[in-house]
Short mmCIF file of C-alpha atoms in Angstrom, two decimals:
data_model
loop_
_atom_site.label_atom_id
_atom_site.label_comp_id
_atom_site.label_asym_id
_atom_site.label_seq_id
_atom_site.Cartn_x
_atom_site.Cartn_y
_atom_site.Cartn_z
CA MET A 199 83.78 108.03 108.43
CA ALA A 200 85.41 110.60 105.27
CA ILE A 201 88.94 110.63 106.74
CA GLU A 202 88.22 107.05 107.69
CA GLN A 203 87.70 106.62 103.85
CA LEU A 204 90.43 108.61 103.37
CA SER A 205 93.80 106.96 104.89
CA SER A 206 92.24 103.16 103.37
CA ASN A 207 93.91 104.68 100.53
CA ILE A 208 96.92 103.04 100.02
CA GLU A 209 98.04 105.44 96.98
CA CYS A 210 97.33 108.27 99.74
CA ILE A 211 99.81 109.61 100.54
CA GLN A 212 100.90 109.75 103.83
CA TRP A 213 102.61 111.69 106.30
CA GLY A 214 104.18 111.83 110.19
CA GLY A 215 101.99 107.76 111.08
CA LEU A 216 98.22 108.26 109.49
CA GLY A 217 98.50 104.76 108.49
CA HIS A 218 95.72 103.69 109.46
CA LEU A 219 93.13 106.32 111.31
CA THR A 220 89.32 106.38 112.54
CA ALA A 221 86.98 108.27 114.14
CA ASP A 222 88.43 106.07 117.81
CA LEU A 223 91.57 107.53 116.38
CA LEU A 224 90.90 110.96 115.87
CA SER A 225 89.20 111.59 119.50
CA GLU A 226 92.19 109.47 121.54
CA ARG A 227 94.02 112.06 120.44
CA TRP A 228 92.40 114.62 121.49
CA GLN A 229 92.22 113.45 125.13
CA GLU A 230 96.61 113.08 124.86
CA PRO A 231 96.96 114.32 128.92
CA LYS A 232 101.01 115.63 127.57
CA MET A 233 100.13 117.44 124.37
CA ALA A 234 97.39 120.68 123.80
CA ARG A 235 95.79 120.25 120.76
CA THR A 236 97.21 123.90 118.02
CA PHE A 237 94.44 123.39 114.62
CA ILE A 238 93.18 121.22 112.17
CA ARG A 239 93.26 122.51 107.89
CA VAL A 240 90.95 120.12 105.75
CA VAL A 241 91.05 120.21 101.87
CA GLU A 242 87.66 119.92 100.54
CA THR A 243 86.88 119.82 96.73
CA ASP A 244 83.31 119.09 94.92
CA ARG A 245 84.74 115.32 94.74
CA GLY A 246 84.95 114.99 99.14
CA LEU A 247 87.88 114.90 101.61
CA GLN A 248 90.83 115.25 99.81
CA GLY A 249 93.12 115.52 102.93
CA TYR A 250 93.73 116.23 106.36
CA SER A 251 96.06 117.50 108.57
CA ASP A 252 96.72 118.03 111.53
CA VAL A 253 99.29 119.66 114.83
CA TYR A 254 100.02 119.37 118.27
CA GLN A 255 102.26 121.66 120.14
CA VAL A 256 104.43 119.48 122.46
CA SER A 257 105.80 122.07 123.91
CA ASP A 258 106.05 125.75 123.94
CA LYS A 259 109.01 125.91 121.56
CA LEU A 260 107.92 122.19 119.59
CA ALA A 261 105.04 120.79 117.75
CA ARG A 262 103.99 117.21 116.20
CA PHE A 263 103.29 117.59 112.57
CA HIS A 264 100.23 114.63 110.53
CA GLY A 265 98.44 114.66 108.28
CA ILE A 266 97.04 112.33 104.56
CA ALA A 267 96.06 113.67 101.70
CA SER A 268 95.07 112.69 98.02
CA ASP A 269 97.14 114.45 95.85
CA VAL A 270 100.55 116.69 96.47
CA GLU A 271 98.09 120.04 95.58
CA GLY A 272 96.37 119.33 98.70
CA ALA A 273 99.47 118.20 100.63
CA ALA A 274 101.30 121.14 99.64
CA LEU A 275 98.45 123.09 101.15
CA LEU A 276 97.88 121.58 104.02
CA ILE A 277 102.07 121.65 104.44
CA ASP A 278 102.26 125.53 103.88
CA TRP A 279 99.08 125.86 105.86
CA THR A 280 101.29 124.10 108.93
CA TYR A 281 104.68 126.14 107.99
CA ASP A 282 102.97 129.53 108.57
CA GLU A 283 100.59 128.76 111.96
CA THR A 284 104.17 127.59 113.43
CA VAL A 285 107.67 128.11 112.28
CA SER A 286 107.36 131.11 111.19
CA GLN A 287 106.01 131.53 114.71
CA GLY A 288 109.29 130.92 116.06
CA MET A 289 108.19 126.64 116.61
CA THR A 290 110.57 123.60 115.64
CA VAL A 291 108.33 121.20 113.78
CA GLN A 292 108.72 116.52 113.75
CA THR A 293 106.39 114.91 110.76
CA SER A 294 107.80 111.68 109.30
CA LEU A 295 107.01 110.86 106.04
CA VAL A 296 105.23 107.02 105.45
CA LEU A 297 104.81 104.84 102.19
CA LYS A 298 102.72 101.65 103.04
CA GLY A 299 103.86 99.71 100.01
CA GLU A 300 102.32 96.62 100.80
CA GLY A 301 105.49 95.02 99.38
CA ARG A 302 105.35 96.74 96.39
CA THR A 303 107.27 100.05 95.10
CA LEU A 304 105.42 103.52 95.38
CA TYR A 305 108.36 105.41 94.79
CA ALA A 306 111.51 104.19 93.78
CA GLY A 307 112.81 105.76 97.47
CA ILE A 308 111.34 107.70 100.10
CA ASP A 309 113.90 110.33 98.90
CA ASP A 310 112.77 111.36 95.46
CA HIS A 311 108.65 110.97 97.04
CA PRO A 312 107.04 114.37 96.39
CA LEU A 313 106.09 115.27 99.40
CA SER A 314 110.03 115.24 99.87
CA SER A 315 110.67 117.89 98.30
CA LEU A 316 107.59 120.31 99.06
CA LEU A 317 108.93 119.76 102.59
CA ALA A 318 112.67 119.93 102.09
CA GLY A 319 110.60 123.80 99.95
CA LYS A 320 110.00 124.56 103.90
CA GLY A 321 113.46 124.08 105.27
CA PHE A 322 112.64 120.00 106.84
CA GLY A 323 115.66 118.13 106.57
CA PRO A 324 115.84 114.45 107.62
CA VAL A 325 116.34 112.47 110.69
CA SER A 326 116.22 108.56 110.26
CA THR A 327 115.31 106.71 107.31
CA THR A 328 113.08 103.55 108.58
CA ARG A 329 111.95 100.10 106.74
CA VAL A 330 109.60 97.58 107.66
CA MET A 331 110.33 94.77 105.90
CA ARG A 332 107.91 91.49 106.05
CA LEU A 333 109.40 87.79 104.56
CA LEU A 334 107.11 86.84 101.78
CA PRO A 335 105.61 83.34 103.45
CA GLU A 336 106.24 81.67 99.78
CA LYS A 337 110.63 82.15 100.43
CA ASN A 338 112.00 78.93 100.43
CA ILE A 339 115.12 79.40 102.48
CA ARG A 340 118.12 76.78 102.23
CA ASP A 341 119.75 75.21 105.37
CA ARG A 342 122.50 77.61 106.69
CA THR A 343 124.92 76.80 109.59
CA LEU A 344 127.39 77.67 111.18
CA PRO A 345 131.36 78.00 109.94
CA PRO A 346 133.54 75.77 112.42
CA SER A 347 134.48 77.18 115.78
CA TYR A 348 130.69 78.47 116.54
CA HIS A 349 127.87 77.68 118.36
CA MET A 350 124.41 78.18 119.13
CA LEU A 351 123.16 78.42 122.65
CA ASP A 352 119.91 79.40 125.60
CA PHE A 353 120.18 81.81 126.87
CA LYS A 354 121.62 82.17 130.77
CA GLU A 355 122.37 84.32 133.37
CA SER A 356 125.49 83.27 133.60
CA ARG A 357 125.88 84.62 129.46
CA LEU A 358 124.75 88.16 130.44
CA SER A 359 127.64 89.89 130.94
CA SER A 360 129.79 88.76 127.77
CA LEU A 361 126.80 89.40 126.04
CA MET A 362 125.65 93.18 126.95
CA ALA A 363 129.45 93.14 125.54
CA THR A 364 129.03 92.09 122.80
CA TYR A 365 125.65 94.38 122.25
CA PHE A 366 127.88 97.55 123.21
CA LEU A 367 129.58 97.07 120.53
CA ALA A 368 127.63 95.63 117.63
CA TRP A 369 125.17 98.63 118.29
CA PRO A 370 126.13 102.30 117.39
CA LYS A 371 125.50 104.66 120.59
CA ASP A 372 122.50 106.36 119.24
CA TYR A 373 120.75 103.01 119.24
CA TYR A 374 120.59 102.75 122.97
CA GLN A 375 121.28 106.55 124.44
CA ASN A 376 118.38 107.25 126.61
CA GLU A 377 118.83 103.77 128.31
CA ASN A 378 120.90 102.80 131.03
CA ALA A 379 122.82 99.56 130.85
CA ASP A 380 120.22 98.08 133.71
CA GLU A 381 116.99 98.49 131.38
CA ILE A 382 118.77 96.91 128.61
CA ALA A 383 120.20 94.04 130.94
CA GLU A 384 115.59 93.23 131.91
CA ILE A 385 115.18 93.40 127.63
CA PHE A 386 117.29 89.90 127.33
CA LEU A 387 116.26 88.74 131.52
CA GLN A 388 113.00 88.35 130.66
CA ALA A 389 112.55 87.02 126.74
CA SER A 390 110.23 84.11 126.12
CA PRO A 391 113.36 81.55 126.37
CA ASN A 392 111.76 81.29 122.71
CA ASP A 393 112.96 84.78 121.64
CA LEU A 394 116.37 84.78 122.76
CA ARG A 395 119.22 82.96 120.89
CA LEU A 396 123.13 82.93 121.24
CA VAL A 397 126.06 82.56 118.83
CA SER A 398 129.51 81.52 120.48
CA SER A 399 133.01 81.77 119.92
CA LYS A 400 135.54 79.19 120.14
CA ALA A 401 137.10 80.57 123.34
CA GLY A 402 133.25 80.83 124.58
CA ASP A 403 132.53 84.73 124.63
CA VAL A 404 129.00 85.41 123.29
CA VAL A 405 129.73 87.20 119.76
CA GLY A 406 125.78 86.88 118.05
CA TYR A 407 122.14 86.95 119.18
CA VAL A 408 118.55 87.51 117.44
CA LEU A 409 115.94 88.43 119.85
CA LEU A 410 112.27 87.87 118.95
CA SER A 411 108.88 89.25 119.89
CA ARG A 412 105.82 87.20 119.23
CA THR A 413 101.37 86.97 119.02
CA ASN A 414 98.64 84.94 117.81
CA GLU A 415 99.80 86.09 114.86
CA HIS A 416 102.87 88.42 114.13
CA GLY A 417 106.38 88.04 114.51
CA VAL A 418 108.58 90.30 114.73
CA ILE A 419 112.53 90.11 114.84
CA ASP A 420 113.74 92.64 117.26
CA GLU A 421 117.17 93.04 116.79
CA VAL A 422 120.03 90.32 115.63
CA ALA A 423 123.72 91.22 116.39
CA VAL A 424 127.05 90.39 115.56
CA HIS A 425 130.33 91.56 118.15
CA PRO A 426 132.20 93.96 114.83
CA THR A 427 135.16 91.68 115.16
CA HIS A 428 133.24 88.54 114.09
CA ARG A 429 130.96 90.09 111.08
CA HIS A 430 131.19 89.05 107.55
CA LYS A 431 131.09 85.08 108.46
CA GLY A 432 127.55 84.05 108.08
CA LEU A 433 126.64 84.30 112.26
CA GLY A 434 123.56 86.99 111.75
CA GLU A 435 122.39 84.76 108.28
CA VAL A 436 122.23 82.21 110.50
CA LEU A 437 120.59 83.71 113.26
CA THR A 438 117.89 85.11 111.05
CA GLN A 439 117.24 82.65 109.86
CA TRP A 440 117.08 81.21 113.23
CA ALA A 441 113.91 83.36 114.06
CA ILE A 442 111.99 82.58 110.65
CA ASP A 443 111.72 79.35 111.27
CA SER A 444 111.69 79.88 115.09
CA LEU A 445 108.66 82.25 113.60
CA ARG A 446 107.64 80.35 110.36
CA ASP A 447 103.38 80.22 111.42
CA ARG A 448 103.70 83.98 111.97
CA ILE A 449 103.55 87.20 109.93
CA VAL A 450 106.59 88.22 110.31
CA THR A 451 108.55 91.60 110.21
CA LEU A 452 111.89 92.85 111.44
CA VAL A 453 112.96 97.30 111.87
CA VAL A 454 116.08 98.82 110.14
CA MET A 455 117.20 102.01 110.51
CA ASP A 456 119.11 104.63 108.24
CA GLU A 457 121.82 102.71 105.72
CA ASN A 458 122.02 99.85 107.82
CA PRO A 459 123.26 97.04 105.32
CA ALA A 460 122.02 94.52 107.12
CA ARG A 461 118.69 95.70 104.64
CA TYR A 462 120.58 93.52 101.65
CA LEU A 463 120.87 90.38 103.82
CA TYR A 464 116.76 90.50 104.80
CA GLU A 465 116.18 91.24 101.13
CA LYS A 466 117.93 87.85 100.08
CA LEU A 467 116.65 85.88 102.70
CA GLY A 468 113.19 86.99 101.12
CA PHE A 469 112.38 90.12 103.07
CA VAL A 470 110.08 93.10 101.37
CA VAL A 471 110.45 96.96 102.00
CA TRP A 472 106.65 96.78 103.54
CA GLU A 473 106.96 100.34 105.10
CA GLU A 474 109.14 102.90 104.61
CA ARG A 475 109.30 106.38 107.49
CA LEU A 476 111.15 109.00 106.57
CA ASP A 477 111.46 111.33 110.19
CA MET A 478 112.16 115.20 109.09
CA LEU A 479 112.91 118.61 111.33
CA VAL A 480 112.20 121.30 110.05
CA ALA A 481 113.97 125.18 113.37
CA PRO A 482 112.91 128.53 112.56
CA ARG A 483 115.84 130.66 110.65
#
């Protein structure tokens, strides 16, 4: 129960993705068959539990590090212990710094977070930054229309090859490097007609699309992509607005990776950063 209370405090410093730690989740983590537990550490004072961390050894040379602490001092102790037990023994360690702002900024930026300096001091370097953004429900958006010669289309299998061509040109290679073309195509083919919308050029080619997923309460804008030669014409904005309208009765979120300039478009449309995650890694010297 003490760990659950610690994890529910929004002011706590969290890393490794332990945003909603519960006793049940802890139990599940120990039973993951592909990971061997290495150790748990806690920081405790007369005020109670002030920090918790665990390390899972994924392989002989790789471990994942998770933790949460009520202050920087507690986090520093946990990081020092982990470094001595892993990196100094020849192991590479992955971790993530997570800020859960719920529409407000805890720090000016995740790179300015005190924990970033602690991890950097131990040799951790940034790998990628992920921002979860949520639409403010009270935001009013004016109607937007496509420029002349562009048209909104429903997805049909006959348009798959053109859609795939735009997909591979719109996204950087590291976005899809672990998937093959058949797996990507299957995602489009299995999408609900209400969750995939296309934009075509005058020539009839698919030059943009938006892909959604939804539950009863939540809607996610999974992908908004525009062919590089058709950018800066408002297509992404129209596609995003279509997605917002389609998901209006739900809590709408999306994810922005690294320094994707689309973040500023989403902010203009009423999204705020809800959670920020900085993935970091340190290898033995």
